[in-house]
Amino acid sequence: MSQNSHRPVSPPAIPPASSHVHAAGEVIDRHRHEYHQLLYVSTGVTSVRTARGTWVVSSNRAVWTPARMWHQHRVYGASMIHTIGFPPNEAPLPDGSPTVLAVDGLLRELLMAYTEPDLPEPERRRLRAVVNDRLRRADVQPLTLPTPQDPRLAHACRAVEEDLSSPRSLAWLARRAGVGERTLTRLFRAEFGTTYPQWRTSTRVFHAMLQLSEGASVTGTARRCGWATTSAFIDTFARTMGQTPGAYRSAAVRTEPDAAD
């Protein structure tokens, strides 16, 4: 990944807001802002990667990235991306780490309206006040793909992600990583705060989101991500994401964004 080497500049009094189209597969190289940023995708799916982990943004979720935190974006499916900046001293959300939050119908319309080009400043200020209020009330969605720090845990995680279609036991994974099962269990708990089966389920759902956003079928995604049956995949995905994989896929690929909009 390339690194933005521009010297930091003082943030504007009201950081920028914008909406723009990105093509499927596009990568926005590693960079950072002197202000907090909320990123929302009204069409398509985009991932946000930091040193702490990777988050997925779609039409029912947005991601909050604190000021001065290095991050990178990758676009899955043609996407309309909306970004809003917030002054460092005016954070409606936690400023210690990235946060994924649910976007309901009202917040969705507010974010899209606020990022319209050439919006009169008085109207923008009024919308901003309501956006701040709604962000403070939004539900946090914790699904993320954390980045392992311990080399043994990193090796184990890569072994699983390289072939999600094959069920891997903790014993198999421990042998592959060259550690004992108890040690590997402790590593999952210490770094991710979860068990290996819980991490693997979240990882499979995470990758399923990316595949569905690119138009993959529900059945094919279930098979590639390691579910024995499509119905089991639908049940797990719906419990985790609050919607079926079919509904998620339809929302992600329902339209091709129009750059003229």
Short mmCIF file of C-alpha atoms in Angstrom, two decimals:
data_model
loop_
_atom_site.label_atom_id
_atom_site.label_comp_id
_atom_site.label_asym_id
_atom_site.label_seq_id
_atom_site.Cartn_x
_atom_site.Cartn_y
_atom_site.Cartn_z
CA MET A 1 0.00 0.00 0.00
CA SER A 2 1.23 3.48 -0.77
CA GLN A 3 1.38 6.06 1.98
CA ASN A 4 0.16 9.61 1.74
CA SER A 5 3.21 11.72 2.55
CA HIS A 6 1.57 15.13 2.46
CA ARG A 7 2.25 17.22 5.51
CA PRO A 8 -0.83 17.62 7.77
CA VAL A 9 -2.63 20.90 7.43
CA SER A 10 -4.94 22.62 9.87
CA PRO A 11 -8.48 21.33 9.45
CA PRO A 12 -11.10 23.73 8.11
CA ALA A 13 -13.66 25.12 10.54
CA ILE A 14 -16.30 22.91 8.90
CA PRO A 15 -14.62 19.91 7.23
CA PRO A 16 -15.79 18.91 3.76
CA ALA A 17 -18.76 16.80 2.77
CA SER A 18 -19.09 15.17 -0.63
CA SER A 19 -20.62 12.37 -2.67
CA HIS A 20 -18.83 10.62 -5.48
CA VAL A 21 -18.91 7.48 -7.62
CA HIS A 22 -16.23 4.79 -7.48
CA ALA A 23 -15.83 1.82 -9.81
CA ALA A 24 -15.82 -1.80 -8.65
CA GLY A 25 -12.36 -2.88 -7.52
CA GLU A 26 -11.08 0.66 -7.01
CA VAL A 27 -8.67 1.17 -4.11
CA ILE A 28 -8.17 4.50 -2.35
CA ASP A 29 -4.64 4.31 -1.00
CA ARG A 30 -3.66 4.67 2.63
CA HIS A 31 -4.24 8.19 3.90
CA ARG A 32 -5.52 10.15 6.88
CA HIS A 33 -7.44 13.34 7.66
CA GLU A 34 -6.97 16.00 10.29
CA TYR A 35 -10.72 15.70 10.98
CA HIS A 36 -13.08 12.85 11.84
CA GLN A 37 -14.86 11.29 8.89
CA LEU A 38 -18.13 9.41 8.45
CA LEU A 39 -18.33 7.30 5.30
CA TYR A 40 -21.65 5.99 3.96
CA VAL A 41 -22.36 4.02 0.78
CA SER A 42 -25.86 4.49 -0.63
CA THR A 43 -25.17 1.99 -3.44
CA GLY A 44 -22.56 -0.76 -3.46
CA VAL A 45 -20.18 -1.86 -0.69
CA THR A 46 -16.85 -0.44 0.48
CA SER A 47 -14.36 -1.70 3.05
CA VAL A 48 -12.30 0.51 5.35
CA ARG A 49 -9.01 -0.96 6.53
CA THR A 50 -6.86 0.33 9.39
CA ALA A 51 -4.04 -1.16 11.44
CA ARG A 52 -6.71 -2.36 13.89
CA GLY A 53 -8.94 -4.18 11.44
CA THR A 54 -11.26 -3.99 8.46
CA TRP A 55 -14.86 -2.75 8.43
CA VAL A 56 -17.53 -3.10 5.74
CA VAL A 57 -19.85 -0.23 4.77
CA SER A 58 -23.10 -0.79 2.86
CA SER A 59 -26.51 0.81 2.43
CA ASN A 60 -27.57 0.06 6.01
CA ARG A 61 -24.26 0.81 7.73
CA ALA A 62 -21.74 3.64 7.91
CA VAL A 63 -18.23 3.73 9.32
CA TRP A 64 -16.73 6.43 11.52
CA THR A 65 -12.95 6.97 11.23
CA PRO A 66 -11.33 9.17 13.89
CA ALA A 67 -9.07 12.07 12.94
CA ARG A 68 -5.45 11.33 12.08
CA MET A 69 -5.99 7.58 11.78
CA TRP A 70 -4.39 6.00 8.71
CA HIS A 71 -6.91 4.07 6.60
CA GLN A 72 -7.50 2.63 3.15
CA HIS A 73 -10.70 2.03 1.15
CA ARG A 74 -11.56 -0.72 -1.31
CA VAL A 75 -14.72 -0.67 -3.42
CA TYR A 76 -16.76 -3.81 -4.10
CA GLY A 77 -19.31 -3.23 -6.84
CA ALA A 78 -19.92 0.20 -8.39
CA SER A 79 -20.52 2.43 -5.37
CA MET A 80 -21.90 5.86 -4.54
CA ILE A 81 -19.88 7.03 -1.54
CA HIS A 82 -20.89 9.87 0.78
CA THR A 83 -18.34 11.37 3.20
CA ILE A 84 -18.82 13.94 5.96
CA GLY A 85 -16.03 15.53 7.97
CA PHE A 86 -16.32 16.58 11.63
CA PRO A 87 -14.00 18.92 13.56
CA PRO A 88 -11.68 17.09 15.98
CA ASN A 89 -13.26 18.82 18.97
CA GLU A 90 -16.85 18.11 17.87
CA ALA A 91 -17.19 14.33 17.71
CA PRO A 92 -20.74 12.92 17.93
CA LEU A 93 -19.21 9.41 18.07
CA PRO A 94 -16.25 7.88 19.97
CA ASP A 95 -12.92 9.27 18.77
CA GLY A 96 -10.70 6.40 19.91
CA SER A 97 -11.28 3.85 17.17
CA PRO A 98 -13.35 3.23 14.02
CA THR A 99 -17.02 2.52 14.64
CA VAL A 100 -19.66 0.91 12.44
CA LEU A 101 -23.19 2.14 13.03
CA ALA A 102 -26.62 1.24 11.73
CA VAL A 103 -28.18 3.62 9.20
CA ASP A 104 -31.98 3.76 9.32
CA GLY A 105 -34.21 5.37 6.71
CA LEU A 106 -34.09 8.84 8.26
CA LEU A 107 -30.33 8.91 8.73
CA ARG A 108 -29.83 7.61 5.18
CA GLU A 109 -31.82 10.50 3.71
CA LEU A 110 -30.03 13.02 5.94
CA LEU A 111 -26.58 11.79 4.89
CA MET A 112 -27.52 11.88 1.21
CA ALA A 113 -29.04 15.35 1.52
CA TYR A 114 -26.09 16.73 3.48
CA THR A 115 -23.60 15.62 0.82
CA GLU A 116 -25.46 17.17 -2.11
CA PRO A 117 -23.21 19.51 -4.13
CA ASP A 118 -23.72 23.28 -3.89
CA LEU A 119 -25.95 22.99 -0.82
CA PRO A 120 -26.62 26.50 0.62
CA GLU A 121 -24.65 27.00 3.81
CA PRO A 122 -27.65 27.85 6.06
CA GLU A 123 -29.36 24.63 4.96
CA ARG A 124 -26.16 22.66 5.47
CA ARG A 125 -25.84 23.95 9.04
CA ARG A 126 -29.40 22.95 9.86
CA LEU A 127 -28.94 19.49 8.37
CA ARG A 128 -25.66 19.07 10.22
CA ALA A 129 -27.31 19.69 13.56
CA VAL A 130 -29.88 16.96 12.88
CA VAL A 131 -27.19 14.58 11.55
CA ASN A 132 -25.23 15.03 14.80
CA ASP A 133 -28.31 14.27 16.86
CA ARG A 134 -29.12 11.12 14.88
CA LEU A 135 -25.52 9.88 15.01
CA ARG A 136 -25.52 10.11 18.80
CA ARG A 137 -28.64 7.88 18.83
CA ALA A 138 -27.47 5.38 16.19
CA ASP A 139 -26.92 1.76 17.14
CA VAL A 140 -23.33 0.56 16.97
CA GLN A 141 -22.80 -2.52 14.79
CA PRO A 142 -19.68 -4.35 16.00
CA LEU A 143 -19.01 -6.65 13.02
CA THR A 144 -15.40 -6.21 12.00
CA LEU A 145 -12.47 -8.28 10.82
CA PRO A 146 -9.74 -7.50 13.39
CA THR A 147 -6.09 -7.53 12.41
CA PRO A 148 -4.08 -10.08 14.45
CA GLN A 149 -0.85 -8.81 15.97
CA ASP A 150 0.74 -12.03 17.21
CA PRO A 151 2.52 -13.78 14.28
CA ARG A 152 1.17 -17.18 15.35
CA LEU A 153 -2.40 -15.91 15.39
CA ALA A 154 -1.87 -14.11 12.07
CA HIS A 155 -0.65 -17.36 10.51
CA ALA A 156 -3.69 -19.23 11.84
CA CYS A 157 -6.11 -16.59 10.55
CA ARG A 158 -4.55 -16.63 7.09
CA ALA A 159 -4.87 -20.42 6.95
CA VAL A 160 -8.62 -20.15 7.54
CA GLU A 161 -9.22 -17.23 5.17
CA GLU A 162 -7.31 -18.89 2.34
CA ASP A 163 -9.99 -21.59 2.16
CA LEU A 164 -13.23 -20.69 3.94
CA SER A 165 -15.06 -23.53 2.19
CA SER A 166 -13.20 -26.15 4.26
CA PRO A 167 -14.16 -26.50 7.93
CA ARG A 168 -11.04 -26.27 10.04
CA SER A 169 -10.96 -27.54 13.62
CA LEU A 170 -9.02 -25.76 16.33
CA ALA A 171 -6.71 -28.80 16.55
CA TRP A 172 -5.94 -28.62 12.81
CA LEU A 173 -5.35 -24.89 13.03
CA ALA A 174 -3.05 -25.21 16.04
CA ARG A 175 -0.92 -27.77 14.23
CA ARG A 176 -0.79 -25.52 11.16
CA ALA A 177 0.32 -22.55 13.26
CA GLY A 178 2.80 -24.60 15.28
CA VAL A 179 1.23 -23.88 18.67
CA GLY A 180 -0.81 -25.77 21.23
CA GLU A 181 -4.60 -25.61 21.22
CA ARG A 182 -4.68 -23.87 24.61
CA THR A 183 -2.19 -21.26 23.43
CA LEU A 184 -4.19 -20.58 20.27
CA THR A 185 -7.41 -20.35 22.29
CA ARG A 186 -5.77 -17.79 24.57
CA LEU A 187 -4.57 -15.77 21.58
CA PHE A 188 -8.08 -15.55 20.11
CA ARG A 189 -9.42 -14.44 23.50
CA ALA A 190 -6.61 -11.98 24.20
CA GLU A 191 -6.61 -10.22 20.81
CA PHE A 192 -10.17 -10.60 19.55
CA GLY A 193 -12.12 -11.15 22.76
CA THR A 194 -13.82 -14.16 21.22
CA THR A 195 -13.50 -17.90 20.62
CA TYR A 196 -12.15 -19.42 17.43
CA PRO A 197 -15.61 -20.64 16.26
CA GLN A 198 -17.09 -17.18 16.87
CA TRP A 199 -14.25 -15.51 14.96
CA ARG A 200 -14.60 -17.95 12.06
CA THR A 201 -18.34 -17.31 11.82
CA SER A 202 -17.81 -13.53 11.77
CA THR A 203 -15.06 -13.95 9.15
CA ARG A 204 -17.31 -16.05 6.92
CA VAL A 205 -20.14 -13.51 7.20
CA PHE A 206 -17.66 -10.71 6.46
CA HIS A 207 -16.45 -12.35 3.26
CA ALA A 208 -19.99 -13.31 2.31
CA MET A 209 -20.93 -9.61 2.44
CA LEU A 210 -18.16 -8.79 -0.03
CA GLN A 211 -19.10 -11.61 -2.41
CA LEU A 212 -22.81 -10.74 -2.35
CA SER A 213 -22.04 -7.08 -3.03
CA GLU A 214 -20.29 -8.14 -6.23
CA GLY A 215 -23.39 -10.01 -7.40
CA ALA A 216 -22.56 -13.57 -6.32
CA SER A 217 -25.51 -15.89 -5.79
CA VAL A 218 -26.65 -16.75 -2.28
CA THR A 219 -26.11 -20.47 -2.88
CA GLY A 220 -22.63 -20.01 -4.35
CA THR A 221 -21.63 -17.66 -1.55
CA ALA A 222 -22.83 -20.13 1.08
CA ARG A 223 -20.72 -22.88 -0.46
CA ARG A 224 -17.56 -20.80 -0.87
CA CYS A 225 -17.79 -19.43 2.66
CA GLY A 226 -18.11 -22.83 4.27
CA TRP A 227 -21.77 -23.39 5.11
CA ALA A 228 -23.04 -26.95 4.72
CA THR A 229 -26.44 -25.76 3.47
CA THR A 230 -27.86 -22.57 2.01
CA SER A 231 -30.53 -22.46 4.71
CA ALA A 232 -27.87 -22.53 7.45
CA PHE A 233 -26.09 -19.64 5.73
CA ILE A 234 -29.30 -17.62 5.44
CA ASP A 235 -30.08 -18.17 9.12
CA THR A 236 -26.59 -17.15 10.32
CA PHE A 237 -26.36 -14.15 8.00
CA ALA A 238 -29.82 -12.88 8.99
CA ARG A 239 -29.08 -13.18 12.71
CA THR A 240 -25.77 -11.35 12.29
CA MET A 241 -26.78 -8.65 9.80
CA GLY A 242 -30.48 -8.21 10.51
CA GLN A 243 -31.47 -9.07 6.93
CA THR A 244 -31.28 -12.07 4.64
CA PRO A 245 -28.34 -12.44 2.26
CA GLY A 246 -30.74 -12.07 -0.65
CA ALA A 247 -31.99 -8.72 0.67
CA TYR A 248 -28.44 -7.60 1.34
CA ARG A 249 -27.37 -8.54 -2.18
CA SER A 250 -30.34 -6.72 -3.75
CA ALA A 251 -29.60 -3.53 -1.78
CA ALA A 252 -25.92 -3.62 -2.72
CA VAL A 253 -26.35 -4.15 -6.46
CA ARG A 254 -29.84 -2.76 -7.08
CA THR A 255 -28.64 0.09 -9.31
CA GLU A 256 -25.55 1.36 -11.04
CA PRO A 257 -24.77 4.80 -9.53
CA ASP A 258 -25.03 7.69 -11.92
CA ALA A 259 -22.13 10.11 -11.79
CA ALA A 260 -24.46 12.85 -12.91
CA ASP A 261 -26.70 12.49 -9.85
#
